[in-house]
Every structure is written in C-alpha cells, then in structure tokens.
Amino acid sequence: MLSGMAPLTGKTIALTAERRADEFATLLERRGARTVHVPAIHVLPLVDDSDLREKTEGIIANPPELVVISTGIGFRGWLDAAETWDSRDALLNALGNSRIIARGPKARGAIRGAGLREVWSPTTEASQEVADHLESEGIAGVDVAVQLHGTITEWEPTIHLSDALERLGADVRAIPVYRWIRPLDQQPLIDLLAKVLNHEVDAVTFTSAPAVASLLSTAKDNGLLDDFLAALRGPVAAICVGPVTSAPLDALDVPTRMPERARLGSLAKYVVDVLNCE
C-alpha cells in the first residue's frame, strides 16, 4: 500500500445486511473500499399481528417470572408495536417486574436502552448457552416469556429456545415479534453470487445468521452452492460480526473471520486487518 493511500483502496466489499447497511458502507468507503450492497433478508415486523398483541396484554396483566430477549431488533420492534397500542409504558413496567436474560450484546443494549436491566447474558450469544444456564439454575415450572428471533433454517446449527425450555419443564410463552424472509426478487442475490464466484469481491460481510442462510439457500436453489463455498474457502473472505452469525458457514467448513467485539465499527476495522491493507 502506498503511503497516504486509504487502507481499502482497490478492494471491493459485499454487504448483505438490510439494517444499518448505509452506515457500514460509509465506514468502509471512508477507508477507500468500493462496496456492493445486496440485502440477503427482509425483516417483517408483526406490528399488526393479533397474536403478538394478545400475548403482550397477557404479559402486562400477569408478568412472567423470567423473560428472555433474543434480539435487539426484536425487542425494539416489540416496544414499537406496544406503542401503537398505547401499551409501551405498561409493557416496560411489567417487564421491570420480571428477571430478564439477554441472549447477546445487541439484545442487552436494547434492554438497557429501554431503561431495564438484564440479570444475565451469555458470553457466546448462543441459544444453547442460555438453555444450559437455565437448566443448571432450575427452570422446571418457571413461567418464562421468550421473545423469538425469526425463522431457523436448515443452515443454522442452533436450537429453538422456546422448545428447548419447554422440554426442560418451563411454562413458556413464545413471543413472535418479527420474522425474516428471503427477498422476493432473487436476481440481485444471484448477481452477487456471480461476483463472488468470479472473485470480483474481496470479502463478503455478514451481520446475521439468517443473511448467511438466505445466501446459501439462493446458491443451492441455483446449483451454485459448491462453487460458492469453494470461493469462500479460497480468495474471497467471509467476514462475520460474531460467532452466531458465522455458525452456518462454520458448519460447512468455511473459514470465517470476526472481530473481538460484535460492533459495526469493529467490523469495519477488522475488514482492513483481514485484507492486509493497513
């Protein structure tokens, strides 16, 4: 790299996130990168969902002993939905009477941002660690509300936390706040796969396991899975925000890389490190 040149000059980075992609792209472009943004998933909030409203009213009327918040976006979406029903303050008051577990740093940040406090959070952001912790604590007969975190696919080596806690004997109230879907128009993802297969990008970045799963599904549907995995095992770096995000690729023996802190700023700096452009 020439003296004075931005560290990512000449590099092309693919972004698969839907949320905060513009912010992430700006962080990379300031370092000289060219970015290609193709959202791999679309998150659908359930603001008008009658089941969510009914379960929210049940929590307000009878707060559970324990609440597990799985995702930051899900918790904020739940509060936003409650706001439309004039129930946000009542929901926060009810949750304040419960013990709260955050599944990871994003969930923890959303909880604290709402003025609440978690009693425990795992180090790995994994649902299995939450289940193991609660099993060791003793969860049989405990009234637990679990904010679900969308759809789990064939690619994600994880557990359905609400089902796992039910098997441990808990009385579980599952709270479906949102779900994610693959883009209806698959062509942009197919075009992105072509760029990866042709080594036209230096790295593909992922900030959620569903985004990884979506791109894997598109590759499989179009007969490109083996070539896609080969590219990620070769010249194209797969850079993930954290271990939960990387899990689908780890299970397929794809080398993945991640920063120590699961933050966009840390991820942008880490891209520089991975591409040896400092």
PDB file of C-alpha atoms in Angstrom:
ATOM      1  CA  MET A   1       0.000   0.000   0.000  1.00  0.00           C
ATOM      2  CA  LEU A   2       1.390   3.399  -0.986  1.00  0.00           C
ATOM      3  CA  SER A   3       1.987   5.929   1.754  1.00  0.00           C
ATOM      4  CA  GLY A   4      -1.052   8.126   2.294  1.00  0.00           C
ATOM      5  CA  MET A   5      -3.399   5.802   0.395  1.00  0.00           C
ATOM      6  CA  ALA A   6      -6.630   4.742   2.149  1.00  0.00           C
ATOM      7  CA  PRO A   7      -6.203   1.180   3.502  1.00  0.00           C
ATOM      8  CA  LEU A   8      -9.004  -0.413   1.479  1.00  0.00           C
ATOM      9  CA  THR A   9      -8.230   1.292  -1.831  1.00  0.00           C
ATOM     10  CA  GLY A  10      -8.741  -1.175  -4.670  1.00  0.00           C
ATOM     11  CA  LYS A  11     -10.816  -3.555  -2.559  1.00  0.00           C
ATOM     12  CA  THR A  12     -14.472  -4.442  -3.145  1.00  0.00           C
ATOM     13  CA  ILE A  13     -16.583  -5.491  -0.163  1.00  0.00           C
ATOM     14  CA  ALA A  14     -20.026  -7.104  -0.408  1.00  0.00           C
ATOM     15  CA  LEU A  15     -22.606  -6.156   2.244  1.00  0.00           C
ATOM     16  CA  THR A  16     -25.554  -8.480   2.886  1.00  0.00           C
ATOM     17  CA  ALA A  17     -27.238  -6.634   5.769  1.00  0.00           C
ATOM     18  CA  GLU A  18     -30.610  -4.934   5.497  1.00  0.00           C
ATOM     19  CA  ARG A  19     -30.322  -2.757   8.598  1.00  0.00           C
ATOM     20  CA  ARG A  20     -27.597  -0.120   9.058  1.00  0.00           C
ATOM     21  CA  ALA A  21     -26.034  -1.051   5.717  1.00  0.00           C
ATOM     22  CA  ASP A  22     -25.591   2.586   4.713  1.00  0.00           C
ATOM     23  CA  GLU A  23     -23.722   3.275   7.946  1.00  0.00           C
ATOM     24  CA  PHE A  24     -21.483   0.253   7.430  1.00  0.00           C
ATOM     25  CA  ALA A  25     -20.855   1.151   3.781  1.00  0.00           C
ATOM     26  CA  THR A  26     -19.801   4.650   4.828  1.00  0.00           C
ATOM     27  CA  LEU A  27     -17.296   3.228   7.322  1.00  0.00           C
ATOM     28  CA  LEU A  28     -15.751   1.063   4.601  1.00  0.00           C
ATOM     29  CA  GLU A  29     -15.813   3.687   1.865  1.00  0.00           C
ATOM     30  CA  ARG A  30     -14.048   6.171   4.106  1.00  0.00           C
ATOM     31  CA  ARG A  31     -11.233   3.626   4.164  1.00  0.00           C
ATOM     32  CA  GLY A  32     -11.163   3.519   0.373  1.00  0.00           C
ATOM     33  CA  ALA A  33     -13.302   0.459  -0.351  1.00  0.00           C
ATOM     34  CA  ARG A  34     -15.834   0.020  -3.087  1.00  0.00           C
ATOM     35  CA  THR A  35     -18.995  -1.553  -1.668  1.00  0.00           C
ATOM     36  CA  VAL A  36     -21.671  -3.727  -3.222  1.00  0.00           C
ATOM     37  CA  HIS A  37     -24.856  -3.823  -1.151  1.00  0.00           C
ATOM     38  CA  VAL A  38     -27.381  -6.619  -1.685  1.00  0.00           C
ATOM     39  CA  PRO A  39     -29.684  -7.266   1.298  1.00  0.00           C
ATOM     40  CA  ALA A  40     -29.960 -11.020   1.782  1.00  0.00           C
ATOM     41  CA  ILE A  41     -33.048 -10.886   4.021  1.00  0.00           C
ATOM     42  CA  HIS A  42     -36.037  -8.685   4.678  1.00  0.00           C
ATOM     43  CA  VAL A  43     -37.317  -8.381   8.233  1.00  0.00           C
ATOM     44  CA  LEU A  44     -41.098  -8.218   8.582  1.00  0.00           C
ATOM     45  CA  PRO A  45     -42.348  -6.678  11.827  1.00  0.00           C
ATOM     46  CA  LEU A  46     -45.587  -8.040  13.237  1.00  0.00           C
ATOM     47  CA  VAL A  47     -46.965  -4.709  14.467  1.00  0.00           C
ATOM     48  CA  ASP A  48     -50.493  -5.584  13.329  1.00  0.00           C
ATOM     49  CA  ASP A  49     -50.320  -9.188  14.482  1.00  0.00           C
ATOM     50  CA  SER A  50     -53.213 -10.061  16.780  1.00  0.00           C
ATOM     51  CA  ASP A  51     -51.271 -12.891  18.445  1.00  0.00           C
ATOM     52  CA  LEU A  52     -48.479 -10.522  19.462  1.00  0.00           C
ATOM     53  CA  ARG A  53     -50.978  -8.058  20.886  1.00  0.00           C
ATOM     54  CA  GLU A  54     -52.816 -10.753  22.816  1.00  0.00           C
ATOM     55  CA  LYS A  55     -49.583 -12.106  24.304  1.00  0.00           C
ATOM     56  CA  THR A  56     -48.403  -8.603  25.159  1.00  0.00           C
ATOM     57  CA  GLU A  57     -51.642  -7.927  27.011  1.00  0.00           C
ATOM     58  CA  GLY A  58     -51.162 -11.218  28.861  1.00  0.00           C
ATOM     59  CA  ILE A  59     -47.682 -10.193  29.978  1.00  0.00           C
ATOM     60  CA  ILE A  60     -48.942  -6.817  31.155  1.00  0.00           C
ATOM     61  CA  ALA A  61     -51.761  -8.436  33.120  1.00  0.00           C
ATOM     62  CA  ASN A  62     -49.595 -11.234  34.512  1.00  0.00           C
ATOM     63  CA  PRO A  63     -45.829 -10.594  34.241  1.00  0.00           C
ATOM     64  CA  PRO A  64     -43.760 -13.789  33.874  1.00  0.00           C
ATOM     65  CA  GLU A  65     -41.068 -14.748  36.349  1.00  0.00           C
ATOM     66  CA  LEU A  66     -38.442 -14.654  33.615  1.00  0.00           C
ATOM     67  CA  VAL A  67     -38.149 -13.012  30.184  1.00  0.00           C
ATOM     68  CA  VAL A  68     -35.576 -13.987  27.547  1.00  0.00           C
ATOM     69  CA  ILE A  69     -34.866 -11.256  24.985  1.00  0.00           C
ATOM     70  CA  SER A  70     -33.287 -12.857  21.923  1.00  0.00           C
ATOM     71  CA  THR A  71     -32.521  -9.891  19.658  1.00  0.00           C
ATOM     72  CA  GLY A  72     -32.173  -6.152  19.880  1.00  0.00           C
ATOM     73  CA  ILE A  73     -34.255  -5.528  16.760  1.00  0.00           C
ATOM     74  CA  GLY A  74     -36.957  -7.838  18.071  1.00  0.00           C
ATOM     75  CA  PHE A  75     -37.151  -6.170  21.464  1.00  0.00           C
ATOM     76  CA  ARG A  76     -37.274  -2.688  19.953  1.00  0.00           C
ATOM     77  CA  GLY A  77     -39.901  -3.869  17.481  1.00  0.00           C
ATOM     78  CA  TRP A  78     -41.962  -5.258  20.359  1.00  0.00           C
ATOM     79  CA  LEU A  79     -41.833  -1.921  22.162  1.00  0.00           C
ATOM     80  CA  ASP A  80     -42.728  -0.106  18.937  1.00  0.00           C
ATOM     81  CA  ALA A  81     -45.723  -2.385  18.473  1.00  0.00           C
ATOM     82  CA  ALA A  82     -46.802  -1.774  22.072  1.00  0.00           C
ATOM     83  CA  GLU A  83     -46.511   1.963  21.416  1.00  0.00           C
ATOM     84  CA  THR A  84     -49.106   1.713  18.648  1.00  0.00           C
ATOM     85  CA  TRP A  85     -51.462   0.085  21.163  1.00  0.00           C
ATOM     86  CA  ASP A  86     -50.701   2.731  23.843  1.00  0.00           C
ATOM     87  CA  SER A  87     -49.176  -0.081  25.909  1.00  0.00           C
ATOM     88  CA  ARG A  88     -45.438   0.647  25.821  1.00  0.00           C
ATOM     89  CA  ASP A  89     -45.198   2.001  29.381  1.00  0.00           C
ATOM     90  CA  ALA A  90     -47.367  -0.780  30.718  1.00  0.00           C
ATOM     91  CA  LEU A  91     -45.208  -3.385  28.975  1.00  0.00           C
ATOM     92  CA  LEU A  92     -41.998  -1.854  30.346  1.00  0.00           C
ATOM     93  CA  ASN A  93     -43.499  -1.798  33.841  1.00  0.00           C
ATOM     94  CA  ALA A  94     -44.441  -5.470  33.523  1.00  0.00           C
ATOM     95  CA  LEU A  95     -41.001  -6.459  32.243  1.00  0.00           C
ATOM     96  CA  GLY A  96     -39.461  -4.487  35.088  1.00  0.00           C
ATOM     97  CA  ASN A  97     -41.161  -6.929  37.455  1.00  0.00           C
ATOM     98  CA  SER A  98     -39.539  -9.911  35.708  1.00  0.00           C
ATOM     99  CA  ARG A  99     -35.996 -11.229  35.655  1.00  0.00           C
ATOM    100  CA  ILE A 100     -34.567 -10.558  32.204  1.00  0.00           C
ATOM    101  CA  ILE A 101     -31.959 -12.535  30.284  1.00  0.00           C
ATOM    102  CA  ALA A 102     -30.342 -11.044  27.174  1.00  0.00           C
ATOM    103  CA  ARG A 103     -29.165 -13.550  24.543  1.00  0.00           C
ATOM    104  CA  GLY A 104     -26.342 -11.290  23.350  1.00  0.00           C
ATOM    105  CA  PRO A 105     -24.899  -7.762  23.253  1.00  0.00           C
ATOM    106  CA  LYS A 106     -27.469  -6.332  20.828  1.00  0.00           C
ATOM    107  CA  ALA A 107     -30.315  -7.596  22.986  1.00  0.00           C
ATOM    108  CA  ARG A 108     -28.541  -6.300  26.088  1.00  0.00           C
ATOM    109  CA  GLY A 109     -28.116  -2.866  24.513  1.00  0.00           C
ATOM    110  CA  ALA A 110     -31.796  -2.676  23.594  1.00  0.00           C
ATOM    111  CA  ILE A 111     -32.843  -3.715  27.090  1.00  0.00           C
ATOM    112  CA  ARG A 112     -30.671  -1.089  28.737  1.00  0.00           C
ATOM    113  CA  GLY A 113     -31.725   1.498  26.174  1.00  0.00           C
ATOM    114  CA  ALA A 114     -35.305   1.000  27.342  1.00  0.00           C
ATOM    115  CA  GLY A 115     -34.301   1.632  30.955  1.00  0.00           C
ATOM    116  CA  LEU A 116     -34.343  -2.012  32.035  1.00  0.00           C
ATOM    117  CA  ARG A 117     -31.524  -4.257  33.210  1.00  0.00           C
ATOM    118  CA  GLU A 118     -30.730  -7.877  32.486  1.00  0.00           C
ATOM    119  CA  VAL A 119     -29.705 -10.296  35.238  1.00  0.00           C
ATOM    120  CA  TRP A 120     -27.527 -12.449  32.967  1.00  0.00           C
ATOM    121  CA  SER A 121     -26.242 -12.705  29.403  1.00  0.00           C
ATOM    122  CA  PRO A 122     -24.174 -15.493  27.782  1.00  0.00           C
ATOM    123  CA  THR A 123     -20.661 -14.977  26.511  1.00  0.00           C
ATOM    124  CA  THR A 124     -21.319 -16.721  23.192  1.00  0.00           C
ATOM    125  CA  GLU A 125     -24.693 -15.199  22.163  1.00  0.00           C
ATOM    126  CA  ALA A 126     -25.862 -18.774  21.618  1.00  0.00           C
ATOM    127  CA  SER A 127     -29.339 -20.028  22.459  1.00  0.00           C
ATOM    128  CA  GLN A 128     -27.818 -23.300  23.658  1.00  0.00           C
ATOM    129  CA  GLU A 129     -25.805 -21.465  26.321  1.00  0.00           C
ATOM    130  CA  VAL A 130     -28.982 -19.765  27.538  1.00  0.00           C
ATOM    131  CA  ALA A 131     -30.733 -23.145  27.763  1.00  0.00           C
ATOM    132  CA  ASP A 132     -27.764 -24.706  29.567  1.00  0.00           C
ATOM    133  CA  HIS A 133     -27.628 -21.827  32.062  1.00  0.00           C
ATOM    134  CA  LEU A 134     -31.321 -22.043  32.833  1.00  0.00           C
ATOM    135  CA  GLU A 135     -31.169 -25.828  33.133  1.00  0.00           C
ATOM    136  CA  SER A 136     -28.396 -25.514  35.718  1.00  0.00           C
ATOM    137  CA  GLU A 137     -30.373 -22.809  37.517  1.00  0.00           C
ATOM    138  CA  GLY A 138     -33.528 -24.911  37.523  1.00  0.00           C
ATOM    139  CA  ILE A 139     -36.248 -23.942  35.089  1.00  0.00           C
ATOM    140  CA  ALA A 140     -38.938 -26.587  35.688  1.00  0.00           C
ATOM    141  CA  GLY A 141     -42.292 -24.994  36.459  1.00  0.00           C
ATOM    142  CA  VAL A 142     -40.993 -21.435  35.880  1.00  0.00           C
ATOM    143  CA  ASP A 143     -43.188 -19.025  33.902  1.00  0.00           C
ATOM    144  CA  VAL A 144     -40.902 -17.858  31.054  1.00  0.00           C
ATOM    145  CA  ALA A 145     -41.598 -15.490  28.154  1.00  0.00           C
ATOM    146  CA  VAL A 146     -39.251 -15.918  25.194  1.00  0.00           C
ATOM    147  CA  GLN A 147     -39.023 -13.265  22.503  1.00  0.00           C
ATOM    148  CA  LEU A 148     -38.478 -15.335  19.373  1.00  0.00           C
ATOM    149  CA  HIS A 149     -35.880 -14.356  16.783  1.00  0.00           C
ATOM    150  CA  GLY A 150     -37.420 -15.180  13.436  1.00  0.00           C
ATOM    151  CA  THR A 151     -37.082 -18.344  11.389  1.00  0.00           C
ATOM    152  CA  ILE A 152     -34.452 -21.033  11.939  1.00  0.00           C
ATOM    153  CA  THR A 153     -33.393 -22.730   8.701  1.00  0.00           C
ATOM    154  CA  GLU A 154     -31.592 -25.900   7.681  1.00  0.00           C
ATOM    155  CA  TRP A 155     -28.329 -23.961   7.662  1.00  0.00           C
ATOM    156  CA  GLU A 156     -28.358 -22.741  11.244  1.00  0.00           C
ATOM    157  CA  PRO A 157     -26.874 -25.159  13.811  1.00  0.00           C
ATOM    158  CA  THR A 158     -28.898 -23.774  16.677  1.00  0.00           C
ATOM    159  CA  ILE A 159     -31.913 -24.652  18.775  1.00  0.00           C
ATOM    160  CA  HIS A 160     -35.435 -23.340  19.104  1.00  0.00           C
ATOM    161  CA  LEU A 161     -35.003 -21.821  22.547  1.00  0.00           C
ATOM    162  CA  SER A 162     -38.686 -21.817  23.430  1.00  0.00           C
ATOM    163  CA  ASP A 163     -38.950 -25.530  22.552  1.00  0.00           C
ATOM    164  CA  ALA A 164     -35.771 -26.306  24.495  1.00  0.00           C
ATOM    165  CA  LEU A 165     -37.060 -24.587  27.627  1.00  0.00           C
ATOM    166  CA  GLU A 166     -40.392 -26.391  27.340  1.00  0.00           C
ATOM    167  CA  ARG A 167     -38.513 -29.709  27.250  1.00  0.00           C
ATOM    168  CA  LEU A 168     -36.768 -28.620  30.453  1.00  0.00           C
ATOM    169  CA  GLY A 169     -40.150 -28.205  32.105  1.00  0.00           C
ATOM    170  CA  ALA A 170     -40.666 -24.444  31.885  1.00  0.00           C
ATOM    171  CA  ASP A 171     -44.066 -22.912  31.223  1.00  0.00           C
ATOM    172  CA  VAL A 172     -43.146 -20.998  28.085  1.00  0.00           C
ATOM    173  CA  ARG A 173     -44.913 -18.064  26.482  1.00  0.00           C
ATOM    174  CA  ALA A 174     -43.435 -17.626  22.993  1.00  0.00           C
ATOM    175  CA  ILE A 175     -43.496 -14.021  21.738  1.00  0.00           C
ATOM    176  CA  PRO A 176     -43.221 -13.815  17.907  1.00  0.00           C
ATOM    177  CA  VAL A 177     -42.202 -10.205  17.278  1.00  0.00           C
ATOM    178  CA  TYR A 178     -40.947 -10.466  13.709  1.00  0.00           C
ATOM    179  CA  ARG A 179     -39.916 -12.893  11.032  1.00  0.00           C
ATOM    180  CA  TRP A 180     -37.484 -12.669   8.168  1.00  0.00           C
ATOM    181  CA  ILE A 181     -37.986 -13.683   4.563  1.00  0.00           C
ATOM    182  CA  ARG A 182     -35.717 -14.072   1.594  1.00  0.00           C
ATOM    183  CA  PRO A 183     -36.053 -11.274  -0.983  1.00  0.00           C
ATOM    184  CA  LEU A 184     -38.896 -11.891  -3.418  1.00  0.00           C
ATOM    185  CA  ASP A 185     -36.658 -10.786  -6.268  1.00  0.00           C
ATOM    186  CA  GLN A 186     -33.741 -13.215  -6.144  1.00  0.00           C
ATOM    187  CA  GLN A 187     -31.863 -11.780  -9.128  1.00  0.00           C
ATOM    188  CA  PRO A 188     -29.728  -9.311  -7.107  1.00  0.00           C
ATOM    189  CA  LEU A 189     -28.571 -12.182  -4.885  1.00  0.00           C
ATOM    190  CA  ILE A 190     -27.829 -14.319  -7.943  1.00  0.00           C
ATOM    191  CA  ASP A 191     -25.818 -11.428  -9.379  1.00  0.00           C
ATOM    192  CA  LEU A 192     -23.925 -11.140  -6.079  1.00  0.00           C
ATOM    193  CA  LEU A 193     -23.156 -14.852  -6.145  1.00  0.00           C
ATOM    194  CA  ALA A 194     -21.743 -14.413  -9.649  1.00  0.00           C
ATOM    195  CA  LYS A 195     -19.426 -11.679  -8.357  1.00  0.00           C
ATOM    196  CA  VAL A 196     -18.250 -13.971  -5.572  1.00  0.00           C
ATOM    197  CA  LEU A 197     -17.720 -16.913  -7.944  1.00  0.00           C
ATOM    198  CA  ASN A 198     -15.791 -14.677 -10.340  1.00  0.00           C
ATOM    199  CA  HIS A 199     -13.721 -13.274  -7.470  1.00  0.00           C
ATOM    200  CA  GLU A 200     -14.942  -9.754  -8.224  1.00  0.00           C
ATOM    201  CA  VAL A 201     -15.278  -9.060  -4.499  1.00  0.00           C
ATOM    202  CA  ASP A 202     -12.521  -9.434  -1.941  1.00  0.00           C
ATOM    203  CA  ALA A 203     -14.822 -10.145   1.002  1.00  0.00           C
ATOM    204  CA  VAL A 204     -18.448 -10.822   1.840  1.00  0.00           C
ATOM    205  CA  THR A 205     -19.652  -9.433   5.156  1.00  0.00           C
ATOM    206  CA  PHE A 206     -22.495 -10.815   7.254  1.00  0.00           C
ATOM    207  CA  THR A 207     -24.160  -9.342  10.332  1.00  0.00           C
ATOM    208  CA  SER A 208     -26.761 -12.073  10.948  1.00  0.00           C
ATOM    209  CA  ALA A 209     -27.050 -15.836  10.585  1.00  0.00           C
ATOM    210  CA  PRO A 210     -30.297 -15.506   8.571  1.00  0.00           C
ATOM    211  CA  ALA A 211     -28.427 -13.460   5.946  1.00  0.00           C
ATOM    212  CA  VAL A 212     -25.884 -16.271   5.654  1.00  0.00           C
ATOM    213  CA  ALA A 213     -28.690 -18.832   5.422  1.00  0.00           C
ATOM    214  CA  SER A 214     -30.501 -16.830   2.750  1.00  0.00           C
ATOM    215  CA  LEU A 215     -27.440 -16.577   0.518  1.00  0.00           C
ATOM    216  CA  LEU A 216     -26.700 -20.280   0.984  1.00  0.00           C
ATOM    217  CA  SER A 217     -30.288 -21.106   0.030  1.00  0.00           C
ATOM    218  CA  THR A 218     -30.116 -18.964  -3.105  1.00  0.00           C
ATOM    219  CA  ALA A 219     -26.837 -20.622  -4.067  1.00  0.00           C
ATOM    220  CA  LYS A 220     -28.350 -24.076  -3.528  1.00  0.00           C
ATOM    221  CA  ASP A 221     -31.524 -23.245  -5.472  1.00  0.00           C
ATOM    222  CA  ASN A 222     -29.436 -22.177  -8.462  1.00  0.00           C
ATOM    223  CA  GLY A 223     -26.937 -25.031  -8.424  1.00  0.00           C
ATOM    224  CA  LEU A 224     -24.138 -22.756  -7.248  1.00  0.00           C
ATOM    225  CA  LEU A 225     -23.617 -23.965  -3.691  1.00  0.00           C
ATOM    226  CA  ASP A 226     -20.415 -25.946  -4.210  1.00  0.00           C
ATOM    227  CA  ASP A 227     -18.819 -23.153  -6.247  1.00  0.00           C
ATOM    228  CA  PHE A 228     -19.924 -20.537  -3.707  1.00  0.00           C
ATOM    229  CA  LEU A 229     -18.410 -22.474  -0.814  1.00  0.00           C
ATOM    230  CA  ALA A 230     -15.220 -23.030  -2.808  1.00  0.00           C
ATOM    231  CA  ALA A 231     -14.875 -19.280  -3.382  1.00  0.00           C
ATOM    232  CA  LEU A 232     -15.331 -18.593   0.341  1.00  0.00           C
ATOM    233  CA  ARG A 233     -12.714 -21.242   1.112  1.00  0.00           C
ATOM    234  CA  GLY A 234     -10.376 -19.598  -1.367  1.00  0.00           C
ATOM    235  CA  PRO A 235      -9.779 -15.987  -2.372  1.00  0.00           C
ATOM    236  CA  VAL A 236     -12.995 -14.419  -1.065  1.00  0.00           C
ATOM    237  CA  ALA A 237     -13.021 -13.772   2.686  1.00  0.00           C
ATOM    238  CA  ALA A 238     -16.189 -14.478   4.698  1.00  0.00           C
ATOM    239  CA  ILE A 239     -16.212 -11.875   7.465  1.00  0.00           C
ATOM    240  CA  CYS A 240     -18.910 -12.127  10.136  1.00  0.00           C
ATOM    241  CA  VAL A 241     -19.851  -9.875  13.012  1.00  0.00           C
ATOM    242  CA  GLY A 242     -19.750 -12.715  15.550  1.00  0.00           C
ATOM    243  CA  PRO A 243     -19.885 -16.473  16.197  1.00  0.00           C
ATOM    244  CA  VAL A 244     -23.668 -16.847  15.956  1.00  0.00           C
ATOM    245  CA  THR A 245     -23.593 -15.204  12.534  1.00  0.00           C
ATOM    246  CA  SER A 246     -20.711 -17.391  11.355  1.00  0.00           C
ATOM    247  CA  ALA A 247     -22.232 -20.653  12.620  1.00  0.00           C
ATOM    248  CA  PRO A 248     -23.886 -21.741   9.327  1.00  0.00           C
ATOM    249  CA  LEU A 249     -20.582 -21.301   7.466  1.00  0.00           C
ATOM    250  CA  ASP A 250     -18.556 -22.892  10.262  1.00  0.00           C
ATOM    251  CA  ALA A 251     -20.768 -25.984   9.978  1.00  0.00           C
ATOM    252  CA  LEU A 252     -19.873 -26.183   6.281  1.00  0.00           C
ATOM    253  CA  ASP A 253     -16.127 -25.953   6.967  1.00  0.00           C
ATOM    254  CA  VAL A 254     -15.848 -22.469   5.512  1.00  0.00           C
ATOM    255  CA  PRO A 255     -13.134 -20.420   7.234  1.00  0.00           C
ATOM    256  CA  THR A 256     -14.736 -17.385   8.818  1.00  0.00           C
ATOM    257  CA  ARG A 257     -13.262 -14.343  10.494  1.00  0.00           C
ATOM    258  CA  MET A 258     -14.739 -11.972  13.055  1.00  0.00           C
ATOM    259  CA  PRO A 259     -13.687  -9.054  15.258  1.00  0.00           C
ATOM    260  CA  GLU A 260     -13.407  -9.370  19.014  1.00  0.00           C
ATOM    261  CA  ARG A 261     -16.382  -7.043  19.521  1.00  0.00           C
ATOM    262  CA  ALA A 262     -19.650  -7.509  17.663  1.00  0.00           C
ATOM    263  CA  ARG A 263     -19.969  -3.892  16.541  1.00  0.00           C
ATOM    264  CA  LEU A 264     -20.097  -2.298  13.091  1.00  0.00           C
ATOM    265  CA  GLY A 265     -17.135  -0.058  13.846  1.00  0.00           C
ATOM    266  CA  SER A 266     -15.080  -3.039  14.976  1.00  0.00           C
ATOM    267  CA  LEU A 267     -16.194  -4.997  11.922  1.00  0.00           C
ATOM    268  CA  ALA A 268     -15.084  -2.223   9.546  1.00  0.00           C
ATOM    269  CA  LYS A 269     -11.659  -2.026  11.191  1.00  0.00           C
ATOM    270  CA  TYR A 270     -11.385  -5.797  11.096  1.00  0.00           C
ATOM    271  CA  VAL A 271     -12.049  -5.875   7.348  1.00  0.00           C
ATOM    272  CA  VAL A 272      -8.903  -3.793   6.983  1.00  0.00           C
ATOM    273  CA  ASP A 273      -6.958  -6.265   9.111  1.00  0.00           C
ATOM    274  CA  VAL A 274      -8.213  -9.309   7.203  1.00  0.00           C
ATOM    275  CA  LEU A 275      -7.374  -7.868   3.817  1.00  0.00           C
ATOM    276  CA  ASN A 276      -3.877  -6.950   4.972  1.00  0.00           C
ATOM    277  CA  CYS A 277      -4.264  -3.377   3.866  1.00  0.00           C
ATOM    278  CA  GLU A 278      -3.217  -1.413   6.921  1.00  0.00           C
TER     279      GLU A 278
END
